[in-house]
PDB file of C-alpha atoms in Angstrom:
ATOM      1  CA  MET A 337      -0.007   0.025  -0.008  1.00 45.00           C
ATOM      2  CA  ARG A 338       2.735   2.378   0.911  1.00 44.00           C
ATOM      3  CA  LEU A 339       4.635   1.585  -2.264  1.00 42.00           C
ATOM      4  CA  ASN A 340       1.545   2.088  -4.427  1.00 49.00           C
ATOM      5  CA  SER A 341       0.797   5.356  -2.607  1.00 46.00           C
ATOM      6  CA  LEU A 342       4.356   6.497  -3.137  1.00 41.00           C
ATOM      7  CA  THR A 343       4.263   5.574  -6.770  1.00 43.00           C
ATOM      8  CA  SER A 344       0.953   7.414  -7.278  1.00 46.00           C
ATOM      9  CA  ALA A 345       2.277  10.533  -5.557  1.00 43.00           C
ATOM     10  CA  LEU A 346       5.382  10.514  -7.715  1.00 40.00           C
ATOM     11  CA  ALA A 347       3.318  10.127 -10.856  1.00 44.00           C
ATOM     12  CA  VAL A 348       1.085  13.105  -9.907  1.00 41.00           C
ATOM     13  CA  ALA A 349       4.149  15.242  -9.069  1.00 42.00           C
ATOM     14  CA  ALA A 350       5.649  14.362 -12.468  1.00 42.00           C
ATOM     15  CA  LEU A 351       2.476  15.373 -14.244  1.00 40.00           C
ATOM     16  CA  LEU A 352       2.256  18.659 -12.305  1.00 41.00           C
ATOM     17  CA  ALA A 353       5.896  19.428 -13.078  1.00 42.00           C
ATOM     18  CA  GLY A 354       5.324  18.641 -16.753  1.00 45.00           C
ATOM     19  CA  ALA A 355       2.278  20.912 -16.857  1.00 41.00           C
ATOM     20  CA  THR A 356       4.168  23.708 -15.125  1.00 40.00           C
ATOM     21  CA  SER A 357       6.986  23.280 -17.585  1.00 42.00           C
ATOM     22  CA  CYS A 358       4.569  23.482 -20.509  1.00 41.00           C
ATOM     23  CA  MET A 359       2.894  26.581 -18.980  1.00 39.00           C
ATOM     24  CA  LYS A 360       6.283  28.280 -18.716  1.00 43.00           C
ATOM     25  CA  TYR A 361       7.170  27.309 -22.218  1.00 39.00           C
ATOM     26  CA  GLU A 362       3.898  28.559 -23.697  1.00 44.00           C
ATOM     27  CA  LYS A 363       3.891  31.891 -21.834  1.00 47.00           C
ATOM     28  CA  LYS A 364       4.347  34.655 -24.343  1.00 53.00           C
ATOM     29  CA  GLU A 365       6.595  37.617 -23.767  1.00 63.00           C
ATOM     30  CA  LYS A 366       5.386  41.135 -24.322  1.00 72.00           C
ATOM     31  CA  SER A 367       6.053  42.626 -27.743  1.00 88.00           C
ATOM     32  CA  ALA A 368       4.717  45.450 -29.869  1.00 91.00           C
ATOM     33  CA  THR A 369       1.693  43.357 -30.713  1.00 93.00           C
ATOM     34  CA  THR A 370       1.176  41.239 -27.571  1.00 95.00           C
ATOM     35  CA  GLY A 371       0.466  42.114 -23.941  1.00 94.00           C
ATOM     36  CA  THR A 372      -1.410  44.888 -22.249  1.00 95.00           C
ATOM     37  CA  ALA A 373      -0.787  48.643 -22.017  1.00 96.00           C
ATOM     38  CA  THR A 374      -2.576  51.614 -20.457  1.00 96.00           C
ATOM     39  CA  LEU A 375      -3.402  54.902 -22.054  1.00 97.00           C
ATOM     40  CA  VAL A 376      -4.872  58.171 -20.626  1.00 97.00           C
ATOM     41  CA  CYS A 377      -6.774  60.314 -23.160  1.00 96.00           C
ATOM     42  CA  ASP A 378      -8.448  63.717 -23.119  1.00 94.00           C
ATOM     43  CA  ASP A 379     -12.161  62.873 -23.011  1.00 91.00           C
ATOM     44  CA  SER A 380     -12.939  65.082 -25.992  1.00 90.00           C
ATOM     45  CA  PHE A 381     -10.969  62.647 -28.169  1.00 92.00           C
ATOM     46  CA  ARG A 382     -12.620  59.560 -26.745  1.00 92.00           C
ATOM     47  CA  ASN A 383     -14.541  58.468 -29.827  1.00 88.00           C
ATOM     48  CA  ILE A 384     -11.390  58.788 -32.010  1.00 91.00           C
ATOM     49  CA  LEU A 385      -9.259  56.683 -29.671  1.00 94.00           C
ATOM     50  CA  ALA A 386     -11.972  54.108 -29.126  1.00 92.00           C
ATOM     51  CA  GLN A 387     -12.001  53.348 -32.823  1.00 92.00           C
ATOM     52  CA  GLU A 388      -8.208  53.254 -32.980  1.00 95.00           C
ATOM     53  CA  ILE A 389      -8.147  50.746 -30.110  1.00 96.00           C
ATOM     54  CA  ASP A 390     -10.828  48.628 -31.722  1.00 93.00           C
ATOM     55  CA  VAL A 391      -8.962  48.222 -34.999  1.00 94.00           C
ATOM     56  CA  PHE A 392      -5.587  47.710 -33.315  1.00 96.00           C
ATOM     57  CA  GLU A 393      -6.986  44.949 -31.138  1.00 95.00           C
ATOM     58  CA  TYR A 394      -8.751  43.396 -34.123  1.00 94.00           C
ATOM     59  CA  GLN A 395      -5.495  43.340 -36.123  1.00 94.00           C
ATOM     60  CA  TYR A 396      -3.486  42.104 -33.119  1.00 95.00           C
ATOM     61  CA  PRO A 397      -5.763  39.939 -30.977  1.00 95.00           C
ATOM     62  CA  GLU A 398      -3.067  39.350 -28.361  1.00 95.00           C
ATOM     63  CA  ALA A 399      -2.631  43.059 -27.685  1.00 96.00           C
ATOM     64  CA  HIS A 400      -4.843  44.969 -25.338  1.00 96.00           C
ATOM     65  CA  ILE A 401      -5.039  48.741 -24.659  1.00 97.00           C
ATOM     66  CA  LEU A 402      -6.765  49.853 -21.477  1.00 97.00           C
ATOM     67  CA  PRO A 403      -7.893  53.511 -21.810  1.00 97.00           C
ATOM     68  CA  GLU A 404      -8.834  56.100 -19.257  1.00 96.00           C
ATOM     69  CA  TYR A 405     -10.792  59.099 -20.527  1.00 95.00           C
ATOM     70  CA  THR A 406     -10.413  62.210 -18.348  1.00 92.00           C
ATOM     71  CA  THR A 407      -9.166  65.776 -18.542  1.00 91.00           C
ATOM     72  CA  GLN A 408      -5.969  66.871 -20.198  1.00 94.00           C
ATOM     73  CA  ALA A 409      -4.502  67.946 -16.848  1.00 93.00           C
ATOM     74  CA  VAL A 410      -5.055  64.482 -15.371  1.00 95.00           C
ATOM     75  CA  ALA A 411      -3.464  62.904 -18.469  1.00 96.00           C
ATOM     76  CA  PHE A 412      -0.263  64.883 -18.048  1.00 97.00           C
ATOM     77  CA  ASP A 413      -0.230  64.192 -14.314  1.00 97.00           C
ATOM     78  CA  SER A 414      -0.448  60.479 -15.072  1.00 97.00           C
ATOM     79  CA  LEU A 415       2.412  60.681 -17.475  1.00 98.00           C
ATOM     80  CA  LEU A 416       4.649  62.812 -15.192  1.00 98.00           C
ATOM     81  CA  SER A 417       3.911  60.652 -12.136  1.00 97.00           C
ATOM     82  CA  LEU A 418       4.841  57.560 -14.172  1.00 97.00           C
ATOM     83  CA  ASN A 419       1.400  56.034 -13.720  1.00 97.00           C
ATOM     84  CA  THR A 420       0.974  55.625 -17.447  1.00 97.00           C
ATOM     85  CA  LYS A 421       3.324  55.649 -20.423  1.00 97.00           C
ATOM     86  CA  THR A 422       1.017  57.000 -23.107  1.00 98.00           C
ATOM     87  CA  ILE A 423      -1.356  59.992 -23.370  1.00 98.00           C
ATOM     88  CA  VAL A 424      -3.453  61.700 -26.022  1.00 97.00           C
ATOM     89  CA  VAL A 425      -3.859  65.441 -25.508  1.00 96.00           C
ATOM     90  CA  SER A 426      -4.238  68.757 -27.327  1.00 94.00           C
ATOM     91  CA  ARG A 427      -0.709  70.105 -26.755  1.00 95.00           C
ATOM     92  CA  ASP A 428       2.783  68.808 -27.165  1.00 97.00           C
ATOM     93  CA  ILE A 429       5.077  67.918 -24.301  1.00 97.00           C
ATOM     94  CA  THR A 430       7.256  70.874 -23.174  1.00 97.00           C
ATOM     95  CA  PRO A 431      11.068  70.748 -22.968  1.00 97.00           C
ATOM     96  CA  GLU A 432      10.755  71.009 -19.156  1.00 98.00           C
ATOM     97  CA  GLU A 433       8.389  68.018 -19.015  1.00 98.00           C
ATOM     98  CA  ARG A 434      10.603  66.072 -21.372  1.00 97.00           C
ATOM     99  CA  SER A 435      13.649  66.789 -19.134  1.00 98.00           C
ATOM    100  CA  PHE A 436      11.783  65.772 -16.069  1.00 98.00           C
ATOM    101  CA  LEU A 437      10.879  62.370 -17.571  1.00 98.00           C
ATOM    102  CA  LYS A 438      14.487  61.977 -18.704  1.00 97.00           C
ATOM    103  CA  SER A 439      15.577  62.466 -15.110  1.00 97.00           C
ATOM    104  CA  LYS A 440      13.289  59.490 -14.266  1.00 97.00           C
ATOM    105  CA  LYS A 441      14.928  57.460 -16.990  1.00 96.00           C
ATOM    106  CA  ARG A 442      11.975  57.795 -19.366  1.00 96.00           C
ATOM    107  CA  THR A 443      12.473  58.958 -22.931  1.00 97.00           C
ATOM    108  CA  ALA A 444       9.433  60.661 -24.402  1.00 97.00           C
ATOM    109  CA  ARG A 445       8.328  60.497 -28.001  1.00 97.00           C
ATOM    110  CA  SER A 446       5.600  62.664 -29.364  1.00 97.00           C
ATOM    111  CA  ALA A 447       3.774  63.052 -32.674  1.00 97.00           C
ATOM    112  CA  LYS A 448       0.944  65.227 -33.938  1.00 97.00           C
ATOM    113  CA  ILE A 449      -1.698  62.720 -35.032  1.00 96.00           C
ATOM    114  CA  ALA A 450      -4.540  65.033 -36.133  1.00 94.00           C
ATOM    115  CA  VAL A 451      -6.042  68.502 -36.343  1.00 93.00           C
ATOM    116  CA  ASP A 452      -9.413  68.880 -34.674  1.00 92.00           C
ATOM    117  CA  ALA A 453     -11.914  71.661 -35.359  1.00 93.00           C
ATOM    118  CA  VAL A 454     -13.700  73.095 -32.318  1.00 94.00           C
ATOM    119  CA  ALA A 455     -17.358  73.203 -33.363  1.00 94.00           C
ATOM    120  CA  PHE A 456     -20.373  75.121 -31.961  1.00 96.00           C
ATOM    121  CA  ILE A 457     -23.813  73.567 -32.226  1.00 96.00           C
ATOM    122  CA  VAL A 458     -27.268  74.819 -31.565  1.00 96.00           C
ATOM    123  CA  ASN A 459     -30.798  73.382 -31.607  1.00 95.00           C
ATOM    124  CA  ASN A 460     -32.392  73.079 -35.127  1.00 94.00           C
ATOM    125  CA  ALA A 461     -35.141  75.448 -33.870  1.00 94.00           C
ATOM    126  CA  ASN A 462     -32.516  78.214 -33.339  1.00 95.00           C
ATOM    127  CA  PRO A 463     -32.649  80.676 -36.290  1.00 94.00           C
ATOM    128  CA  VAL A 464     -28.991  81.703 -35.937  1.00 94.00           C
ATOM    129  CA  GLU A 465     -26.832  80.268 -38.711  1.00 94.00           C
ATOM    130  CA  MET A 466     -23.500  82.103 -38.295  1.00 95.00           C
ATOM    131  CA  LEU A 467     -21.396  83.866 -35.679  1.00 96.00           C
ATOM    132  CA  THR A 468     -18.271  86.003 -35.866  1.00 96.00           C
ATOM    133  CA  LEU A 469     -15.420  85.235 -33.496  1.00 96.00           C
ATOM    134  CA  GLY A 470     -16.206  88.483 -31.734  1.00 96.00           C
ATOM    135  CA  GLU A 471     -19.848  87.493 -31.216  1.00 96.00           C
ATOM    136  CA  LEU A 472     -18.730  84.119 -29.988  1.00 96.00           C
ATOM    137  CA  ALA A 473     -16.308  85.643 -27.543  1.00 96.00           C
ATOM    138  CA  ASP A 474     -19.022  87.862 -26.115  1.00 96.00           C
ATOM    139  CA  ILE A 475     -21.230  84.841 -25.685  1.00 96.00           C
ATOM    140  CA  VAL A 476     -18.755  82.520 -23.909  1.00 96.00           C
ATOM    141  CA  GLY A 477     -17.407  85.442 -21.896  1.00 95.00           C
ATOM    142  CA  GLY A 478     -20.884  86.248 -20.526  1.00 94.00           C
ATOM    143  CA  ARG A 479     -21.199  89.680 -22.125  1.00 96.00           C
ATOM    144  CA  THR A 480     -23.956  88.641 -24.493  1.00 95.00           C
ATOM    145  CA  THR A 481     -26.566  86.707 -22.542  1.00 95.00           C
ATOM    146  CA  GLN A 482     -29.720  86.830 -24.805  1.00 94.00           C
ATOM    147  CA  TRP A 483     -30.215  85.258 -28.257  1.00 94.00           C
ATOM    148  CA  ASN A 484     -32.184  88.317 -29.216  1.00 93.00           C
ATOM    149  CA  ASP A 485     -28.965  90.387 -28.912  1.00 93.00           C
ATOM    150  CA  VAL A 486     -27.459  88.149 -31.582  1.00 92.00           C
ATOM    151  CA  GLN A 487     -30.440  87.967 -33.929  1.00 90.00           C
ATOM    152  CA  PRO A 488     -34.060  88.923 -33.333  1.00 89.00           C
ATOM    153  CA  ASN A 489     -35.901  85.955 -31.914  1.00 88.00           C
ATOM    154  CA  ASP A 490     -37.786  84.903 -28.781  1.00 87.00           C
ATOM    155  CA  LEU A 491     -35.412  82.206 -27.546  1.00 90.00           C
ATOM    156  CA  GLY A 492     -34.322  84.020 -24.402  1.00 89.00           C
ATOM    157  CA  GLU A 493     -31.243  83.404 -22.322  1.00 94.00           C
ATOM    158  CA  ILE A 494     -28.144  81.744 -23.840  1.00 96.00           C
ATOM    159  CA  SER A 495     -26.742  78.636 -22.138  1.00 95.00           C
ATOM    160  CA  VAL A 496     -23.237  77.602 -23.227  1.00 96.00           C
ATOM    161  CA  VAL A 497     -22.632  73.912 -22.670  1.00 95.00           C
ATOM    162  CA  LEU A 498     -19.229  72.177 -22.641  1.00 94.00           C
ATOM    163  CA  ASP A 499     -18.015  68.821 -21.431  1.00 91.00           C
ATOM    164  CA  ARG A 500     -16.169  69.696 -18.230  1.00 87.00           C
ATOM    165  CA  THR A 501     -15.046  72.967 -16.657  1.00 81.00           C
ATOM    166  CA  GLY A 502     -11.418  71.736 -16.522  1.00 81.00           C
ATOM    167  CA  SER A 503     -11.351  70.245 -19.974  1.00 87.00           C
ATOM    168  CA  SER A 504      -9.091  71.145 -22.825  1.00 91.00           C
ATOM    169  CA  LEU A 505     -12.091  72.627 -24.664  1.00 92.00           C
ATOM    170  CA  ALA A 506     -12.592  75.087 -21.737  1.00 92.00           C
ATOM    171  CA  THR A 507      -8.911  75.999 -21.849  1.00 92.00           C
ATOM    172  CA  TYR A 508      -9.062  76.452 -25.595  1.00 93.00           C
ATOM    173  CA  MET A 509     -12.016  78.934 -25.372  1.00 93.00           C
ATOM    174  CA  ARG A 510     -10.313  80.918 -22.675  1.00 94.00           C
ATOM    175  CA  ASP A 511      -6.998  81.103 -24.636  1.00 94.00           C
ATOM    176  CA  SER A 512      -8.386  81.521 -28.200  1.00 93.00           C
ATOM    177  CA  LEU A 513     -11.484  83.581 -27.686  1.00 94.00           C
ATOM    178  CA  LEU A 514     -11.037  85.394 -24.352  1.00 94.00           C
ATOM    179  CA  ASN A 515      -7.306  86.032 -24.206  1.00 93.00           C
ATOM    180  CA  GLY A 516      -7.056  84.163 -20.968  1.00 92.00           C
ATOM    181  CA  ALA A 517     -10.080  85.763 -19.247  1.00 94.00           C
ATOM    182  CA  PRO A 518     -12.477  83.496 -17.360  1.00 93.00           C
ATOM    183  CA  LEU A 519     -15.526  81.953 -18.978  1.00 94.00           C
ATOM    184  CA  GLY A 520     -18.841  83.663 -18.274  1.00 94.00           C
ATOM    185  CA  PRO A 521     -21.359  82.577 -15.632  1.00 94.00           C
ATOM    186  CA  ASN A 522     -23.594  81.273 -18.475  1.00 94.00           C
ATOM    187  CA  VAL A 523     -21.162  78.439 -19.240  1.00 94.00           C
ATOM    188  CA  TYR A 524     -22.142  75.021 -17.893  1.00 93.00           C
ATOM    189  CA  ALA A 525     -20.462  71.649 -17.751  1.00 93.00           C
ATOM    190  CA  ALA A 526     -22.613  68.736 -18.944  1.00 92.00           C
ATOM    191  CA  GLY A 527     -20.229  66.112 -17.635  1.00 90.00           C
ATOM    192  CA  SER A 528     -19.290  64.487 -20.947  1.00 89.00           C
ATOM    193  CA  VAL A 529     -19.234  65.224 -24.693  1.00 88.00           C
ATOM    194  CA  PRO A 530     -22.220  63.035 -25.513  1.00 89.00           C
ATOM    195  CA  ALA A 531     -24.161  64.983 -22.797  1.00 93.00           C
ATOM    196  CA  VAL A 532     -23.318  68.240 -24.613  1.00 93.00           C
ATOM    197  CA  PHE A 533     -24.898  66.928 -27.759  1.00 91.00           C
ATOM    198  CA  GLU A 534     -27.962  65.739 -25.805  1.00 93.00           C
ATOM    199  CA  ALA A 535     -28.377  69.057 -24.092  1.00 94.00           C
ATOM    200  CA  VAL A 536     -28.406  70.971 -27.364  1.00 95.00           C
ATOM    201  CA  GLU A 537     -30.927  68.522 -28.900  1.00 93.00           C
ATOM    202  CA  LYS A 538     -33.334  69.094 -25.981  1.00 93.00           C
ATOM    203  CA  ASN A 539     -32.748  72.807 -25.206  1.00 93.00           C
ATOM    204  CA  LYS A 540     -33.515  75.485 -27.774  1.00 94.00           C
ATOM    205  CA  ASN A 541     -31.474  78.038 -25.812  1.00 94.00           C
ATOM    206  CA  ALA A 542     -28.254  75.998 -25.647  1.00 96.00           C
ATOM    207  CA  ILE A 543     -25.036  76.389 -27.674  1.00 96.00           C
ATOM    208  CA  GLY A 544     -22.743  73.414 -27.377  1.00 96.00           C
ATOM    209  CA  VAL A 545     -18.928  73.248 -27.676  1.00 95.00           C
ATOM    210  CA  LEU A 546     -17.306  70.032 -28.907  1.00 93.00           C
ATOM    211  CA  GLY A 547     -14.762  68.491 -31.252  1.00 91.00           C
ATOM    212  CA  VAL A 548     -15.997  68.049 -34.789  1.00 89.00           C
ATOM    213  CA  SER A 549     -15.547  64.274 -34.705  1.00 86.00           C
ATOM    214  CA  TRP A 550     -18.563  64.054 -32.408  1.00 88.00           C
ATOM    215  CA  ILE A 551     -20.894  65.604 -35.016  1.00 86.00           C
ATOM    216  CA  THR A 552     -20.173  63.694 -38.167  1.00 77.00           C
ATOM    217  CA  SER A 553     -23.311  62.558 -39.983  1.00 48.00           C
ATOM    218  CA  ASP A 554     -24.822  59.458 -38.378  1.00 40.00           C
ATOM    219  CA  MET A 555     -21.409  58.731 -36.824  1.00 43.00           C
ATOM    220  CA  SER A 556     -21.021  56.043 -39.517  1.00 45.00           C
ATOM    221  CA  SER A 557     -17.646  54.714 -38.430  1.00 46.00           C
ATOM    222  CA  ALA A 558     -18.504  54.948 -34.703  1.00 48.00           C
ATOM    223  CA  ASP A 559     -21.724  53.012 -35.330  1.00 56.00           C
ATOM    224  CA  MET A 560     -19.931  50.211 -37.165  1.00 61.00           C
ATOM    225  CA  ASP A 561     -19.160  47.066 -35.304  1.00 65.00           C
ATOM    226  CA  ARG A 562     -15.463  46.507 -34.679  1.00 64.00           C
ATOM    227  CA  ASP A 563     -14.992  43.933 -37.487  1.00 66.00           C
ATOM    228  CA  SER A 564     -16.628  46.101 -40.137  1.00 68.00           C
ATOM    229  CA  LEU A 565     -14.655  49.188 -39.189  1.00 66.00           C
ATOM    230  CA  ALA A 566     -11.387  47.142 -39.184  1.00 67.00           C
ATOM    231  CA  VAL A 567     -12.101  45.641 -42.621  1.00 67.00           C
ATOM    232  CA  SER A 568     -12.927  49.111 -44.059  1.00 63.00           C
ATOM    233  CA  VAL A 569      -9.593  50.667 -42.983  1.00 65.00           C
ATOM    234  CA  LEU A 570      -7.355  47.659 -43.415  1.00 67.00           C
ATOM    235  CA  SER A 571      -8.345  47.391 -47.076  1.00 63.00           C
ATOM    236  CA  ASP A 572      -6.426  49.213 -49.842  1.00 62.00           C
ATOM    237  CA  GLU A 573      -9.526  51.234 -50.714  1.00 60.00           C
ATOM    238  CA  PRO A 574      -9.266  55.009 -49.945  1.00 57.00           C
ATOM    239  CA  VAL A 575     -11.485  56.311 -47.143  1.00 55.00           C
ATOM    240  CA  GLN A 576     -13.834  59.250 -47.448  1.00 54.00           C
ATOM    241  CA  GLY A 577     -14.168  61.915 -44.846  1.00 54.00           C
ATOM    242  CA  ALA A 578     -17.460  62.307 -42.901  1.00 60.00           C
ATOM    243  CA  THR A 579     -20.083  64.974 -43.405  1.00 69.00           C
ATOM    244  CA  LEU A 580     -21.861  66.806 -40.584  1.00 74.00           C
ATOM    245  CA  THR A 581     -24.933  65.650 -38.630  1.00 79.00           C
ATOM    246  CA  GLN A 582     -28.391  67.055 -39.307  1.00 83.00           C
ATOM    247  CA  LYS A 583     -29.625  66.295 -35.773  1.00 88.00           C
ATOM    248  CA  VAL A 584     -28.405  69.651 -34.559  1.00 92.00           C
ATOM    249  CA  LYS A 585     -27.305  72.790 -36.372  1.00 94.00           C
ATOM    250  CA  VAL A 586     -23.621  73.243 -36.807  1.00 94.00           C
ATOM    251  CA  LEU A 587     -22.837  76.980 -36.888  1.00 96.00           C
ATOM    252  CA  LYS A 588     -20.776  78.682 -39.525  1.00 96.00           C
ATOM    253  CA  LEU A 589     -17.973  80.842 -38.094  1.00 96.00           C
ATOM    254  CA  ARG A 590     -15.998  83.702 -39.584  1.00 95.00           C
ATOM    255  CA  ARG A 591     -13.125  85.817 -38.478  1.00 94.00           C
ATOM    256  CA  ASN A 592     -14.064  89.382 -37.596  1.00 91.00           C
ATOM    257  CA  ASP A 593     -12.325  90.892 -40.617  1.00 90.00           C
ATOM    258  CA  GLU A 594     -13.706  88.379 -43.153  1.00 90.00           C
ATOM    259  CA  VAL A 595     -16.949  88.258 -45.077  1.00 92.00           C
ATOM    260  CA  THR A 596     -17.415  84.520 -45.629  1.00 94.00           C
ATOM    261  CA  ALA A 597     -18.301  82.128 -42.779  1.00 95.00           C
ATOM    262  CA  TYR A 598     -17.410  78.431 -42.780  1.00 95.00           C
ATOM    263  CA  LYS A 599     -18.481  75.164 -41.269  1.00 94.00           C
ATOM    264  CA  PRO A 600     -15.898  72.754 -39.834  1.00 92.00           C
ATOM    265  CA  TYR A 601     -15.619  70.477 -42.854  1.00 89.00           C
ATOM    266  CA  GLN A 602     -12.318  68.654 -43.328  1.00 86.00           C
ATOM    267  CA  GLN A 603     -11.378  70.799 -46.354  1.00 88.00           C
ATOM    268  CA  ASN A 604     -12.045  73.970 -44.372  1.00 91.00           C
ATOM    269  CA  ILE A 605      -9.816  72.713 -41.563  1.00 90.00           C
ATOM    270  CA  PHE A 606      -7.189  71.724 -44.171  1.00 89.00           C
ATOM    271  CA  ASP A 607      -6.960  75.170 -45.817  1.00 90.00           C
ATOM    272  CA  GLY A 608      -7.368  77.112 -42.551  1.00 90.00           C
ATOM    273  CA  THR A 609     -10.633  78.934 -43.590  1.00 94.00           C
ATOM    274  CA  TYR A 610     -12.447  77.441 -40.553  1.00 95.00           C
ATOM    275  CA  PRO A 611     -11.040  79.688 -37.766  1.00 95.00           C
ATOM    276  CA  LEU A 612     -11.107  77.454 -34.672  1.00 95.00           C
ATOM    277  CA  PHE A 613      -8.922  74.354 -34.688  1.00 93.00           C
ATOM    278  CA  ARG A 614      -6.338  72.639 -32.395  1.00 93.00           C
ATOM    279  CA  GLN A 615      -3.701  69.959 -32.651  1.00 93.00           C
ATOM    280  CA  ILE A 616      -3.997  66.454 -31.218  1.00 96.00           C
ATOM    281  CA  TYR A 617      -0.793  64.872 -29.927  1.00 97.00           C
ATOM    282  CA  MET A 618       0.143  61.408 -28.818  1.00 98.00           C
ATOM    283  CA  ILE A 619       2.936  61.272 -26.332  1.00 98.00           C
ATOM    284  CA  THR A 620       4.541  58.041 -25.053  1.00 98.00           C
ATOM    285  CA  THR A 621       7.462  56.839 -23.016  1.00 98.00           C
ATOM    286  CA  ALA A 622       6.743  53.212 -23.952  1.00 97.00           C
ATOM    287  CA  HIS A 623       9.498  51.219 -25.590  1.00 96.00           C
ATOM    288  CA  SER A 624       8.942  50.560 -29.274  1.00 94.00           C
ATOM    289  CA  SER A 625       8.911  46.781 -28.684  1.00 95.00           C
ATOM    290  CA  SER A 626       6.111  47.013 -26.044  1.00 96.00           C
ATOM    291  CA  PRO A 627       2.350  47.059 -26.712  1.00 96.00           C
ATOM    292  CA  GLY A 628       2.235  50.724 -25.798  1.00 96.00           C
ATOM    293  CA  GLY A 629       4.960  51.417 -28.334  1.00 97.00           C
ATOM    294  CA  GLY A 630       3.210  49.214 -30.854  1.00 97.00           C
ATOM    295  CA  PHE A 631      -0.029  51.166 -30.436  1.00 97.00           C
ATOM    296  CA  TYR A 632       1.854  54.504 -30.811  1.00 98.00           C
ATOM    297  CA  SER A 633       3.290  53.230 -34.130  1.00 97.00           C
ATOM    298  CA  PHE A 634      -0.135  52.072 -35.241  1.00 96.00           C
ATOM    299  CA  VAL A 635      -1.931  55.394 -34.563  1.00 96.00           C
ATOM    300  CA  THR A 636       0.848  57.430 -36.178  1.00 96.00           C
ATOM    301  CA  GLY A 637       1.011  55.055 -39.164  1.00 94.00           C
ATOM    302  CA  ASP A 638      -1.140  54.693 -42.223  1.00 91.00           C
ATOM    303  CA  ILE A 639      -3.997  52.624 -40.765  1.00 92.00           C
ATOM    304  CA  GLY A 640      -4.316  54.864 -37.710  1.00 93.00           C
ATOM    305  CA  GLN A 641      -4.424  57.954 -39.957  1.00 92.00           C
ATOM    306  CA  LYS A 642      -7.132  56.354 -42.119  1.00 90.00           C
ATOM    307  CA  ILE A 643      -9.273  55.916 -39.040  1.00 90.00           C
ATOM    308  CA  ILE A 644      -8.838  59.528 -38.154  1.00 91.00           C
ATOM    309  CA  MET A 645      -9.953  60.474 -41.643  1.00 87.00           C
ATOM    310  CA  LYS A 646     -13.200  58.596 -41.106  1.00 84.00           C
ATOM    311  CA  THR A 647     -14.007  60.466 -37.929  1.00 85.00           C
ATOM    312  CA  GLY A 648     -14.277  63.801 -39.764  1.00 82.00           C
ATOM    313  CA  ILE A 649     -11.170  65.502 -38.485  1.00 86.00           C
ATOM    314  CA  LEU A 650      -7.886  66.087 -40.335  1.00 89.00           C
ATOM    315  CA  PRO A 651      -5.231  63.391 -40.086  1.00 91.00           C
ATOM    316  CA  ALA A 652      -1.720  64.744 -39.609  1.00 89.00           C
ATOM    317  CA  ARG A 653       0.017  62.518 -42.118  1.00 79.00           C
ATOM    318  CA  MET A 654      -2.540  61.865 -44.842  1.00 62.00           C
ATOM    319  CA  ARG A 655      -3.463  63.960 -47.829  1.00 55.00           C
ATOM    320  CA  ILE A 656      -7.144  64.670 -48.213  1.00 52.00           C
ATOM    321  CA  GLN A 657      -9.137  65.071 -51.354  1.00 50.00           C
ATOM    322  CA  VAL A 658     -10.746  68.521 -51.342  1.00 47.00           C
ATOM    323  CA  VAL A 659     -14.403  68.295 -52.240  1.00 46.00           C
ATOM    324  CA  GLN A 660     -16.587  71.261 -53.242  1.00 44.00           C
ATOM    325  CA  VAL A 661     -19.340  71.611 -50.644  1.00 44.00           C
ATOM    326  CA  GLY A 662     -21.240  74.377 -52.487  1.00 48.00           C
ATOM    327  CA  ALA A 663     -22.975  77.268 -50.848  1.00 50.00           C
ATOM    328  CA  ASP A 664     -23.044  75.549 -47.468  1.00 66.00           C
ATOM    329  CA  GLN A 665     -19.290  76.321 -47.126  1.00 66.00           C
TER     330      GLN A 665
END
């Protein structure tokens, strides 16, 4: 009995050792296309990065990107506190930030991945079609508080809606429209970019602020399932840029010294006629042979740029075909 028990025990031990050996042998090391990486992204670019992640993980099933969508300030804090290696934000890394990371033995790489237009939307019942930058500054600065002061109508008080008070969109409006002055008391935070869209759809008095990728017509690429989106951008067929939604009214804007106003179509971003735009940067300290480095190469490469084209903003590294949009500008 003892001999049989000892023999059985040795056999089980041998099997377990063999299984452990196989597990060690089959364990895969991290590479640019395997493993898991984190990423912190400005929330206003959420729908763009979500599509980038979907296609990357479709093409490389053993790679996984775990995103956090928050404010730009939190994204930089995460990078500089070494809590994440990759961020997507609306400004490049500064020399001081780069030096700080170097002191922590982290080498930062950065690339402009797109140019985003800052769009202003109103309810379809609002008769206003166009604003000058001066009029827009008076509205977001709280100096113009009634729609009747913009154009005769009975809509009443103006409510400016953005995603978050500490967001990059709020910073952009302060810097680009108000020369650093604070936003007016009529500016409200909806909590997220989709909530901005919803507030404008429901409120005739509201004017919403968001990136143009959130208002492309029927959000065709965002509504695709992951497989269909991946197949469309991984093929050799050229992609077409998106048009603008009809669910809300996208305002035309013009500079104070110009006659013609423009909507944030890709060709108007491309040639600079649409006056409000900002850069989107991807910054990483991830090694090129890690999944974070692999995702950085993907987004900055041809496939990643094709995905950006489909969202309605301007890819940084891809030529666009300028299409005549007629009187709508």
